Short mmCIF file of C-alpha atoms in Angstrom, two decimals:
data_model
loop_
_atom_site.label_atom_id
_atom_site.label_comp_id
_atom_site.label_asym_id
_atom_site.label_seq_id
_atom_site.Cartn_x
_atom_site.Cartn_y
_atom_site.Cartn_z
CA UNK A 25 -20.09 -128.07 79.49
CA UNK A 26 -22.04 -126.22 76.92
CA UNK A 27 -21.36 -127.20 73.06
CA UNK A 28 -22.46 -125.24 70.27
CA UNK A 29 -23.26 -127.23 66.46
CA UNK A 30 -20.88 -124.67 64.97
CA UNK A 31 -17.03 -125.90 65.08
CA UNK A 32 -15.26 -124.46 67.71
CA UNK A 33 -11.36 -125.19 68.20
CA UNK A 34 -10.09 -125.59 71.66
CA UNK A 35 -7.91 -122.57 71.78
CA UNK A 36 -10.65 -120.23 70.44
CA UNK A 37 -11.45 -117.12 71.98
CA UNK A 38 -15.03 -117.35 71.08
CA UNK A 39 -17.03 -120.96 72.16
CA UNK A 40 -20.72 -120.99 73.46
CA UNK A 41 -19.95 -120.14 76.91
CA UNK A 42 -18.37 -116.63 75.46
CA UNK A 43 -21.05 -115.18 72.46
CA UNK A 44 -19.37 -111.61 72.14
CA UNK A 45 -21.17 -108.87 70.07
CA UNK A 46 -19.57 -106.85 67.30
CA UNK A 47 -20.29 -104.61 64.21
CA UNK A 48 -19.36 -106.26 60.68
CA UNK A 49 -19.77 -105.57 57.24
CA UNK A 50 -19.01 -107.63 53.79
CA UNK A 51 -17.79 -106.68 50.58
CA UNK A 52 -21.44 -108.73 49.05
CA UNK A 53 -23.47 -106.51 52.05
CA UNK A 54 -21.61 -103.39 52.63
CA UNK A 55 -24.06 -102.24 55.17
CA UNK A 56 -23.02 -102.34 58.55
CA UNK A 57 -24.84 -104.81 60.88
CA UNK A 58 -24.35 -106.72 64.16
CA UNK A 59 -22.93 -109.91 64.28
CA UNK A 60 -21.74 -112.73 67.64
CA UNK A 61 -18.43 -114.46 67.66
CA UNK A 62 -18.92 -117.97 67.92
CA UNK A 63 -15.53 -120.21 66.54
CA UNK A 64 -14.44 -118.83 63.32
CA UNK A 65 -17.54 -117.82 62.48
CA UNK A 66 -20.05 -114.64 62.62
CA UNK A 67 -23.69 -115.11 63.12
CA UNK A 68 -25.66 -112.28 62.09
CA UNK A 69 -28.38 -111.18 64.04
CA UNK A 70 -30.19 -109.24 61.17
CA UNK A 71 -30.66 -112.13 59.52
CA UNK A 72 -31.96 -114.08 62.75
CA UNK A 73 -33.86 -111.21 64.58
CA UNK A 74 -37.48 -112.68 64.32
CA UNK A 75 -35.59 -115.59 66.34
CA UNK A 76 -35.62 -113.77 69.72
CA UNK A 77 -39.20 -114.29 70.48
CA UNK A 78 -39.01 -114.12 74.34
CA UNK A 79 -41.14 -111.65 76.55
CA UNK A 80 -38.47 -109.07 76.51
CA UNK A 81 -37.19 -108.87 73.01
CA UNK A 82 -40.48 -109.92 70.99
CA UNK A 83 -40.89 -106.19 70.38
CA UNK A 84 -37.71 -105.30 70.56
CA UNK A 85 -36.69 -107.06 67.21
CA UNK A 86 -35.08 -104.08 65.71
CA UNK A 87 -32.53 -103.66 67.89
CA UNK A 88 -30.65 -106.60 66.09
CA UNK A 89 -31.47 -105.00 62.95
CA UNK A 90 -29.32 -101.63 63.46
CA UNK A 91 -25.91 -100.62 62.44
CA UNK A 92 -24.62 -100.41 65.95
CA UNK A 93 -25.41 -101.70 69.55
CA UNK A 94 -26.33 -98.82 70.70
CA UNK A 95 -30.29 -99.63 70.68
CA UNK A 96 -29.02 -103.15 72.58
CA UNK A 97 -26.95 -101.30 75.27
CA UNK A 98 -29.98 -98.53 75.70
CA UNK A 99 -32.12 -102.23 77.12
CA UNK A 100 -32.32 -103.22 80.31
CA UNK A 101 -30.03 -105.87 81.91
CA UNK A 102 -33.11 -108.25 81.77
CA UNK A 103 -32.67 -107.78 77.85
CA UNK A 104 -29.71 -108.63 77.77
CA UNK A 105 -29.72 -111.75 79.49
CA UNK A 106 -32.53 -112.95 77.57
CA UNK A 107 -30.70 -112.02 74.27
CA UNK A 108 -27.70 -114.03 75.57
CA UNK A 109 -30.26 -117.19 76.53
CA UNK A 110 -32.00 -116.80 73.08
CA UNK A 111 -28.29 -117.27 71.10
CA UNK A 112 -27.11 -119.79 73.50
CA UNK A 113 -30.25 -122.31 72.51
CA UNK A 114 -29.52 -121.47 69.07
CA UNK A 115 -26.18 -122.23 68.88
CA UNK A 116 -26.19 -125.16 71.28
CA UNK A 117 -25.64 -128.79 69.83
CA UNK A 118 -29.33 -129.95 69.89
CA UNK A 119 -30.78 -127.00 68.91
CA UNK A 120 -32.03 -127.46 64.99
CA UNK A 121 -33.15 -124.29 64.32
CA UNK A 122 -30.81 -122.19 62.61
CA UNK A 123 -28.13 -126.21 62.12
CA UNK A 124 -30.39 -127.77 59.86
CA UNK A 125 -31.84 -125.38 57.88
CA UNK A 126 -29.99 -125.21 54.99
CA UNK A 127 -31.11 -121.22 53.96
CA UNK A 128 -31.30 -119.75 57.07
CA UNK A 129 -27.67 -120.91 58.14
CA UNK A 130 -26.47 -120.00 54.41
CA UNK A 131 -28.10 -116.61 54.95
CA UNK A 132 -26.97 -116.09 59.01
CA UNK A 133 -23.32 -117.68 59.19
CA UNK A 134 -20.47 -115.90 57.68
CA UNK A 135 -16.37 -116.77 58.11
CA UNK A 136 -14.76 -114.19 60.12
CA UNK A 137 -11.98 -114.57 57.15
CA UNK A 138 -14.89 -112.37 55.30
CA UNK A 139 -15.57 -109.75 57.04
CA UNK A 140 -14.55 -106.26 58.04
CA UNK A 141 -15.07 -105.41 61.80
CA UNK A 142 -16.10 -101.80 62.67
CA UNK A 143 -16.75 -99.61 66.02
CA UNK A 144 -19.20 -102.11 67.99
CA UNK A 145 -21.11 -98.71 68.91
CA UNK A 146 -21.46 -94.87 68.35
CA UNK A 147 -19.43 -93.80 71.12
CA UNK A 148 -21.19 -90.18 72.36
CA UNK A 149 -18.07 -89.99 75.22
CA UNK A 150 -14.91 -91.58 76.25
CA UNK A 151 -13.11 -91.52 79.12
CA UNK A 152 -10.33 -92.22 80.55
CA UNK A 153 -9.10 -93.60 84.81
CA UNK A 154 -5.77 -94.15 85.94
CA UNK A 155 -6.96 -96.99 88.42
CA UNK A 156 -3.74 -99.24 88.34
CA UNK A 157 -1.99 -98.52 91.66
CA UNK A 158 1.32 -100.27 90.03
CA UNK A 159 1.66 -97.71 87.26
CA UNK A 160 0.35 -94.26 89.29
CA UNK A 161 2.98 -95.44 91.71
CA UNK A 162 5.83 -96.02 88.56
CA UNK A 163 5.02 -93.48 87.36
CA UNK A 164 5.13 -90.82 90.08
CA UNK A 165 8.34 -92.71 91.14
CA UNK A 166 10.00 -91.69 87.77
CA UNK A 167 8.42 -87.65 87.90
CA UNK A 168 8.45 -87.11 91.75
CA UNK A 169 10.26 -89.60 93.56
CA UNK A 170 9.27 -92.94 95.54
CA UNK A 171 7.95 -90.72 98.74
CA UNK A 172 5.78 -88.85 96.82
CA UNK A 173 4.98 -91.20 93.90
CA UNK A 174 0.89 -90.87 94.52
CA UNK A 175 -1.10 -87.53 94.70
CA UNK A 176 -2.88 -87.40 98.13
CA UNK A 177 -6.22 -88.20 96.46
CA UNK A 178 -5.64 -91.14 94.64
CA UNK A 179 -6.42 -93.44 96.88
CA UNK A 180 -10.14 -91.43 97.91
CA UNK A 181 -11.45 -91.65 94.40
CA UNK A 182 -11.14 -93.11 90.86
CA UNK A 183 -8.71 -90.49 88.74
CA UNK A 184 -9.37 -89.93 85.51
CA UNK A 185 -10.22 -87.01 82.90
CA UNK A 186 -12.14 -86.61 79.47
CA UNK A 187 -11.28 -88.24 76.61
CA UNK A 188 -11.69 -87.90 72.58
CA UNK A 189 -14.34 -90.30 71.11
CA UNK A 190 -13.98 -88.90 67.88
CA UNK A 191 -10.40 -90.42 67.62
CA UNK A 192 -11.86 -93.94 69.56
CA UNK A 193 -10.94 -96.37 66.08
CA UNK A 194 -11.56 -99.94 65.59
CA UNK A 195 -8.66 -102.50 65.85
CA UNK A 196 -6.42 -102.35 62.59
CA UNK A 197 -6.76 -98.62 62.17
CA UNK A 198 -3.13 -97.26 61.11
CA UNK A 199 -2.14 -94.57 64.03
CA UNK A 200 -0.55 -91.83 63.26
CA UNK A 201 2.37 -90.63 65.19
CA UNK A 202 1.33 -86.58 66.29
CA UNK A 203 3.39 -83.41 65.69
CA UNK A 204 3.29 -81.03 69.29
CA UNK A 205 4.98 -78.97 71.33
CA UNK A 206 7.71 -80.61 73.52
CA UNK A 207 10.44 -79.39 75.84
CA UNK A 208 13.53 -81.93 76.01
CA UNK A 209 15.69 -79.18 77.68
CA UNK A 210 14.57 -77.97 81.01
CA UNK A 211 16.51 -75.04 80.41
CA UNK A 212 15.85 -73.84 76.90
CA UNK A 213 12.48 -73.29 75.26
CA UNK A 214 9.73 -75.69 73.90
CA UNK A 215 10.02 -77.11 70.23
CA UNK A 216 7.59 -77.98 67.98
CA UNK A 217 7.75 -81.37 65.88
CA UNK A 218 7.10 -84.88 65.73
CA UNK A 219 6.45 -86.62 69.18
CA UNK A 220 10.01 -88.91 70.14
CA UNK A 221 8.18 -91.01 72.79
CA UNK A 222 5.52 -92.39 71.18
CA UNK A 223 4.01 -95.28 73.47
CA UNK A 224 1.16 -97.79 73.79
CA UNK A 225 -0.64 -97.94 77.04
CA UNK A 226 -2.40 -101.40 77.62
CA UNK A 227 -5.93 -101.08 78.78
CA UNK A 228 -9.09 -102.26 78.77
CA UNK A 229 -12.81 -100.04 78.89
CA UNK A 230 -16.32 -100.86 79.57
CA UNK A 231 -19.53 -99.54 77.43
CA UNK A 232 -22.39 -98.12 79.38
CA UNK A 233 -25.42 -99.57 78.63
CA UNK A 234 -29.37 -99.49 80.26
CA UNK A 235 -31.88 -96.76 80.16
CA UNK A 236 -30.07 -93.62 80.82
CA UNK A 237 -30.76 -91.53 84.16
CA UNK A 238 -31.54 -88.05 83.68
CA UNK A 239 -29.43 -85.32 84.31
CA UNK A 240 -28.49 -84.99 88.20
CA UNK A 241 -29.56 -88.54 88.86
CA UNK A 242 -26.57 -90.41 89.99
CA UNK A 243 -25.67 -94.01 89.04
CA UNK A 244 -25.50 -95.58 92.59
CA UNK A 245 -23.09 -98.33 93.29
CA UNK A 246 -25.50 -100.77 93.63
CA UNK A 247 -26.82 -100.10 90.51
CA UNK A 248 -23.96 -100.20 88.12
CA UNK A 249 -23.97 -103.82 87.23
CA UNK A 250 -26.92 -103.00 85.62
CA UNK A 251 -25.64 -100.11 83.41
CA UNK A 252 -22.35 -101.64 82.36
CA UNK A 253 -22.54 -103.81 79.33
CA UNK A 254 -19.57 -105.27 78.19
CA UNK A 255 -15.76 -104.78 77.80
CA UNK A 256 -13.24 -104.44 74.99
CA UNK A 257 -9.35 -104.27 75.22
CA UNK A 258 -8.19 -101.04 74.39
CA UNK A 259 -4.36 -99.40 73.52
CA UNK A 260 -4.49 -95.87 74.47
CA UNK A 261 -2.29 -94.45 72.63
CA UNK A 262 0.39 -91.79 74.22
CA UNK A 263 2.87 -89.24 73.24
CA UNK A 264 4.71 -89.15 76.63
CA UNK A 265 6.96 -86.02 75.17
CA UNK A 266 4.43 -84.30 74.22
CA UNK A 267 2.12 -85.10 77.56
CA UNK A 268 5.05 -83.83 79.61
CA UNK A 269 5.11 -80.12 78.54
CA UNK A 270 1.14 -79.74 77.91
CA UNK A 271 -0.13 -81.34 80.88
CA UNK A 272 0.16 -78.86 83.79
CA UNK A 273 -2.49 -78.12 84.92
CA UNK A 274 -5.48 -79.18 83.51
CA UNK A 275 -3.95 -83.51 82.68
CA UNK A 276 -3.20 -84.78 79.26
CA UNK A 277 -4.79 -83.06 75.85
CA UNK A 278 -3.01 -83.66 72.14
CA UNK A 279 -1.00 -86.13 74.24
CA UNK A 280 -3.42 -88.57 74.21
CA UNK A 281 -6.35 -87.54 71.21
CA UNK A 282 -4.48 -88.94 68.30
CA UNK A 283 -5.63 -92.43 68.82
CA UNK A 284 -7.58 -94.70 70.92
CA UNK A 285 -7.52 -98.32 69.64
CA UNK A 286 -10.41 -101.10 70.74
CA UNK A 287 -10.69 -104.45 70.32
CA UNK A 288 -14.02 -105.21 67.99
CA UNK A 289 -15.91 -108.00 69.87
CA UNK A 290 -17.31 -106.70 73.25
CA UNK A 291 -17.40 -109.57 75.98
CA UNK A 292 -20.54 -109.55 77.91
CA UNK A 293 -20.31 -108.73 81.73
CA UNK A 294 -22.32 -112.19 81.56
CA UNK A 295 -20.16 -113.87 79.87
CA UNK A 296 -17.31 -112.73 82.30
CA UNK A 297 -19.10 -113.74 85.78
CA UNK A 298 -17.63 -117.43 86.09
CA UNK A 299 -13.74 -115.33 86.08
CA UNK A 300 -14.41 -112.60 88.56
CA UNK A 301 -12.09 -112.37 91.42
CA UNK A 302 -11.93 -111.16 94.82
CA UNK A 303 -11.47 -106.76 94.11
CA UNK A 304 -8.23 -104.98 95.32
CA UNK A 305 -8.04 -104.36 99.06
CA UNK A 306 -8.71 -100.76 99.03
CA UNK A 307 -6.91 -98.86 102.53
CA UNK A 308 -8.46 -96.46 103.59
CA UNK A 309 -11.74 -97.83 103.47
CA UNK A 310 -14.28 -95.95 100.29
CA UNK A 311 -16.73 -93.62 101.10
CA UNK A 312 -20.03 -95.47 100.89
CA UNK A 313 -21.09 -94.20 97.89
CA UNK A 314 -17.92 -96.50 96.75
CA UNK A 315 -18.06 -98.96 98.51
CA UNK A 316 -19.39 -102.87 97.19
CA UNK A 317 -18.08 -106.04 98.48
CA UNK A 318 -19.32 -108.45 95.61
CA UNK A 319 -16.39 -109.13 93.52
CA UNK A 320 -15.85 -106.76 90.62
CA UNK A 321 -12.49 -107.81 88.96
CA UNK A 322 -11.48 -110.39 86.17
CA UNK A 323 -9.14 -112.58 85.86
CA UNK A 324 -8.47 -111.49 82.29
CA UNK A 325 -4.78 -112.42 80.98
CA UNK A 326 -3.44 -109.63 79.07
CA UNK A 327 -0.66 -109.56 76.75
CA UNK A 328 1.56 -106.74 74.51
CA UNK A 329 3.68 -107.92 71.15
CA UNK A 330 5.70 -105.71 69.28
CA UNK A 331 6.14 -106.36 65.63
CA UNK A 332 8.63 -103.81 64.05
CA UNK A 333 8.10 -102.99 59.96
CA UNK A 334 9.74 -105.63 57.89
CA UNK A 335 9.74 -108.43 60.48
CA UNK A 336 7.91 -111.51 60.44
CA UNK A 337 8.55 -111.78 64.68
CA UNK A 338 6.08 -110.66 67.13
CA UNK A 339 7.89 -109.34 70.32
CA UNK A 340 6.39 -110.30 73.60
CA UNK A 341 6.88 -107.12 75.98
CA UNK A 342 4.55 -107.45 78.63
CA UNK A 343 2.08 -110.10 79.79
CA UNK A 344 -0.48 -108.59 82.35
CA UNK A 345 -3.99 -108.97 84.29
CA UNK A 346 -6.80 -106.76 84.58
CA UNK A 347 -7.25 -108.50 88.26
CA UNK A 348 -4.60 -106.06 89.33
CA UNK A 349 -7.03 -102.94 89.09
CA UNK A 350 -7.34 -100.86 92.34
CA UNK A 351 -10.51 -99.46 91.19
CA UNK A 352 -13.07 -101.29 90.15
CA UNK A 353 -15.77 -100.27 86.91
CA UNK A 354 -18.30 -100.16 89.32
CA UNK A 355 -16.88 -97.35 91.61
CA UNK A 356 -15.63 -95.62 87.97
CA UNK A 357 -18.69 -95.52 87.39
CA UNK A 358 -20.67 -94.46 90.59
CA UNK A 359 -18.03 -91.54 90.87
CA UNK A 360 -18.45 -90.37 87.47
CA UNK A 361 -21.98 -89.85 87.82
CA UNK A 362 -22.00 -88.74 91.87
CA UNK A 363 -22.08 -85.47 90.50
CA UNK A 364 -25.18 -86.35 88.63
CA UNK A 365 -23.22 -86.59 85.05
CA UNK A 366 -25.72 -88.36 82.83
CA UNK A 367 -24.59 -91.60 80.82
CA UNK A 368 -26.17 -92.91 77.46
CA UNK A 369 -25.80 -96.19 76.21
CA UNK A 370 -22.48 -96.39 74.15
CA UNK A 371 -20.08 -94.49 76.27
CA UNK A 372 -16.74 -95.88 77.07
CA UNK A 373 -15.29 -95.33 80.16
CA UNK A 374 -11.22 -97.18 80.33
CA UNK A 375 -9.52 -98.38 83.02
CA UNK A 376 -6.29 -96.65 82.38
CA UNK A 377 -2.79 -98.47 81.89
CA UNK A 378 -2.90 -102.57 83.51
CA UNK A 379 -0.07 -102.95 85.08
CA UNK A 380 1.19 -105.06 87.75
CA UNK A 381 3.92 -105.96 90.62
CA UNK A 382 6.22 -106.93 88.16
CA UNK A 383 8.00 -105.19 85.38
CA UNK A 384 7.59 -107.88 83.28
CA UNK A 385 3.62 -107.04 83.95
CA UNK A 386 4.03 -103.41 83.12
CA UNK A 387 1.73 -101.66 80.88
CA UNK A 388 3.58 -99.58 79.17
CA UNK A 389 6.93 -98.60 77.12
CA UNK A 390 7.39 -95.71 79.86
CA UNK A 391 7.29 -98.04 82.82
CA UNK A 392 8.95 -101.09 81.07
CA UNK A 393 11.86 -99.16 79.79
CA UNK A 394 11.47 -97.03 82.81
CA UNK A 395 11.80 -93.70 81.20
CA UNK A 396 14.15 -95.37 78.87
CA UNK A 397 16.98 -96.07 80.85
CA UNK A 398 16.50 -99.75 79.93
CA UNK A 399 15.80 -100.72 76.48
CA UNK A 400 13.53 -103.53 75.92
CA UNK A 401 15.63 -106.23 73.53
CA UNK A 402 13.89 -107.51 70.49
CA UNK A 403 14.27 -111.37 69.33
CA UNK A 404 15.66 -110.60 66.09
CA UNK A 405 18.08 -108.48 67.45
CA UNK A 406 17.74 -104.36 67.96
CA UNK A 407 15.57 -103.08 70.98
CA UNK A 408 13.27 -100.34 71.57
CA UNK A 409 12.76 -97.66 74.40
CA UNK A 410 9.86 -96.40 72.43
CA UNK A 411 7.69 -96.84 69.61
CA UNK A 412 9.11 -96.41 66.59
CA UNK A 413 7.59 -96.03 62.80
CA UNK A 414 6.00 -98.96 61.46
CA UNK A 415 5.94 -101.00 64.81
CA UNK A 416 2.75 -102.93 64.63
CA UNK A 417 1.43 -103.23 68.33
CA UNK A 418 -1.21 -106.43 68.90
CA UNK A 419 -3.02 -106.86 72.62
CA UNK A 420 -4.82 -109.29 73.43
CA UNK A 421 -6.85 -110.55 76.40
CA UNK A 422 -8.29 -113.84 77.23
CA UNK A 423 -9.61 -115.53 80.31
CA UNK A 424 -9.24 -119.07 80.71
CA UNK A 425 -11.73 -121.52 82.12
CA UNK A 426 -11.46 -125.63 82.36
CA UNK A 427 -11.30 -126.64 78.89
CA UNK A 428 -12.68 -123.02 77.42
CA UNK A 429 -11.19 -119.84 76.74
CA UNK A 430 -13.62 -116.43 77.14
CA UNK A 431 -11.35 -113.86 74.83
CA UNK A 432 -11.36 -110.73 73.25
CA UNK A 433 -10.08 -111.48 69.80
CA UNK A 434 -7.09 -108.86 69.30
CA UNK A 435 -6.79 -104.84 68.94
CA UNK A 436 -4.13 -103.86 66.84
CA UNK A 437 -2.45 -101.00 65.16
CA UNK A 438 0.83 -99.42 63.00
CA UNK A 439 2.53 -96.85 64.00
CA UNK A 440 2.50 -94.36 61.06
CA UNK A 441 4.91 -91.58 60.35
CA UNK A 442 4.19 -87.68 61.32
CA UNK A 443 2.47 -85.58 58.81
CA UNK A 444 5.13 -83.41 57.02
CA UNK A 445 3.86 -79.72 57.18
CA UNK A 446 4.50 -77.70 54.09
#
């Protein structure tokens, strides 16, 4: 097993084998530049960039010199890999390049402790699938009924709808609960105020990466590997009142544009390989322009704590996996661009709400207070069928290898009250 020179404890989410990128800044170098996870540490690659000397990246030194990945993802898969060989010599055991030089290591490694994460990437569009067969099917059960529970197409192609990127934030961003229209009373008219059901939705999104295709030129299936970078875990914020009365017809809108939280560090498809799993067995069969049979899922454990305002407790509400996707990112993203919908390096495309056979694996306050019928005890006492003020919501994700972890680090965010209107 691979061992880097830079201390790495055994419950990390970050050793050699993992080498995640991020955007970082410090209060001594403001400016924002792009850093890998490894241990406790950052290195940062502006400070190493004449390092990655290979074919590929020789004269492509300035991508490691930006302010966000964006030049990275815009490389070819072949990049990539070589950028990913490049920091795992350097950071290996025997490696002496950047461990015993005394400047260079001062200049390169910084404590996570110091730093202040931003958006890994300028993020041109977001958006969003609902590819979790366990929640479409919840949640149809709670709005139509268990015989009608999916819409006919759901199980032809990957649902989903345009996002907001503008309101994509980094991990640690307050949220702010929205004001909207609602309707509470079936019988009386809508009201206007702050959302009631304010809920996370645990998910987890992929940037698109490689040399765009132009305009019309679809992303076939058997090239998508090489146009998906990385992932990030993502909470999705929802305001399930507010989504209720706005929705019909055209699918969510203010419901779901006051927030999208990611995780900073984005894990490297690469880096993922050793954890994918066999994909969902998909009846009826995809269309071929869906259809792949290598393995496309991840055996990424995935886990929701509340913490409500004034308590020291984190609250353990749902512990999921992102192996129990129907749809995988690959046919996401060959039936986003089928229509010949172009993709640039930096867009996010999310899986929608995990959630799985259990309720304890539920993705959601909707699904795991089922409409909230059932509220969800707290340890400290009280309970909660939605989110409330102050509730600080943490996800995580992590796989889990023999004697390594490959994680995501955290995404987390406060729930902050409604703008008073004067």
């Amino acid at each position: 097993m691979a061992v880097s020179w830079v201390t790495v404890e055994k419950e990390s989410h970050f050793p050699i084998q993992n080498l995640p990128y991020g955007v970082f800044s410090t209060d001594s170098e403001p400016e924002h530049r792009i850093g890998v996870a490894i241990g406790s540490q950052v290195l940062d690659l502006s400070k190493i960039a004449h390092l990655f000397t290979g074919p590929l990246l020789a004269h492509n030194q300035d991508v490691f010199r930006a302010s966000t990945l964006n030049k990275l993802m815009g490389l070819t898969k072949a990049h990539w890999v070589e950028a990913r060989t490049t920091l795992t010599i350097l950071l290996s055991a025997i490696n002496p390049t950047i461990r015993d030089d005394d400047y260079l290591r001062s200049l390169a490694m910084v404590s996570q402790d110091s730093v202040k994460m931003h958006l890994p990437a300028a993020i041109g569009d977001y958006t969003d699938f609902y590819s979790s067969l366990d929640h479409a099917t919840n949640v149809g059960t709670m709005f139509r009924g268990k015989e009608n529970a999916l819409m006919p197409n759901w199980k032809y192609l990957p649902v989903g709808y345009h996002g907001r990127a503008s309101s994509v934030v980094v991990s640690g961003t307050p949220v702010r609960r929205p004001l909207g229209q609602t309707k509470p009373v079936d019988t009386e008219p809508p009201k206007f105020g702050p959302c009631k059901l304010m809920d996370f939705e645990l998910e987890m999104a992929f940037f698109v990466g490689g040399p765009p295709k132009d305009l019309g030129n679809p992303i076939k299936i058997d090239e998508a590997d090489d146009h998906i970078f990385g992932m990030v875990v993502m909470n999705d914020w929802s305001a399930r009142d507010i989504q209720k009365w706005e929705y019909i017809p055209l699918g969510p809108f203010g419901a779901k544009n006051m927030g999208t939280s990611i995780s900073p560090w984005v894990v490297t498809m690469e880096a993922l390989k050793p954890f994918a799993v066999p994909n969902y067995v998909q009846d009826p069969t995809p269309f071929p322009y869906l259809k792949h049979d290598d393995p496309y899922t991840f055996d990424v454990h995935l886990e929701v704590a509340i913490k409500p305002a004034g308590s020291t407790t984190s609250n353990i509400v749902s512990k999921s996996n992102f192996k129990y996707m129907y749809w995988t990112m690959k046919q996401q993203l060959a039936h986003h661009t089928i229509t010949g919908c172009n993709m640039r390096p930096g867009d996010l495309l999310a899986s929608g709400t995990i959630s799985g056979p259990e309720p304890s694996s539920f993705g959601s306050m909707l699904e795991l207070s089922w409409r909230g019928s059932k509220p969800v005890p707290l340890t400290e006492g009280g309970e909660r069928k939605f989110l409330q003020d102050g509730d600080n919501v943490t996800m995580t994700g992590v796989c889990k290898g023999a004697g390594f972890n490959v994680g995501f680090g955290s995404v987390q965010g406060v729930v902050l009250p409604a703008v008073q209107l004067e």
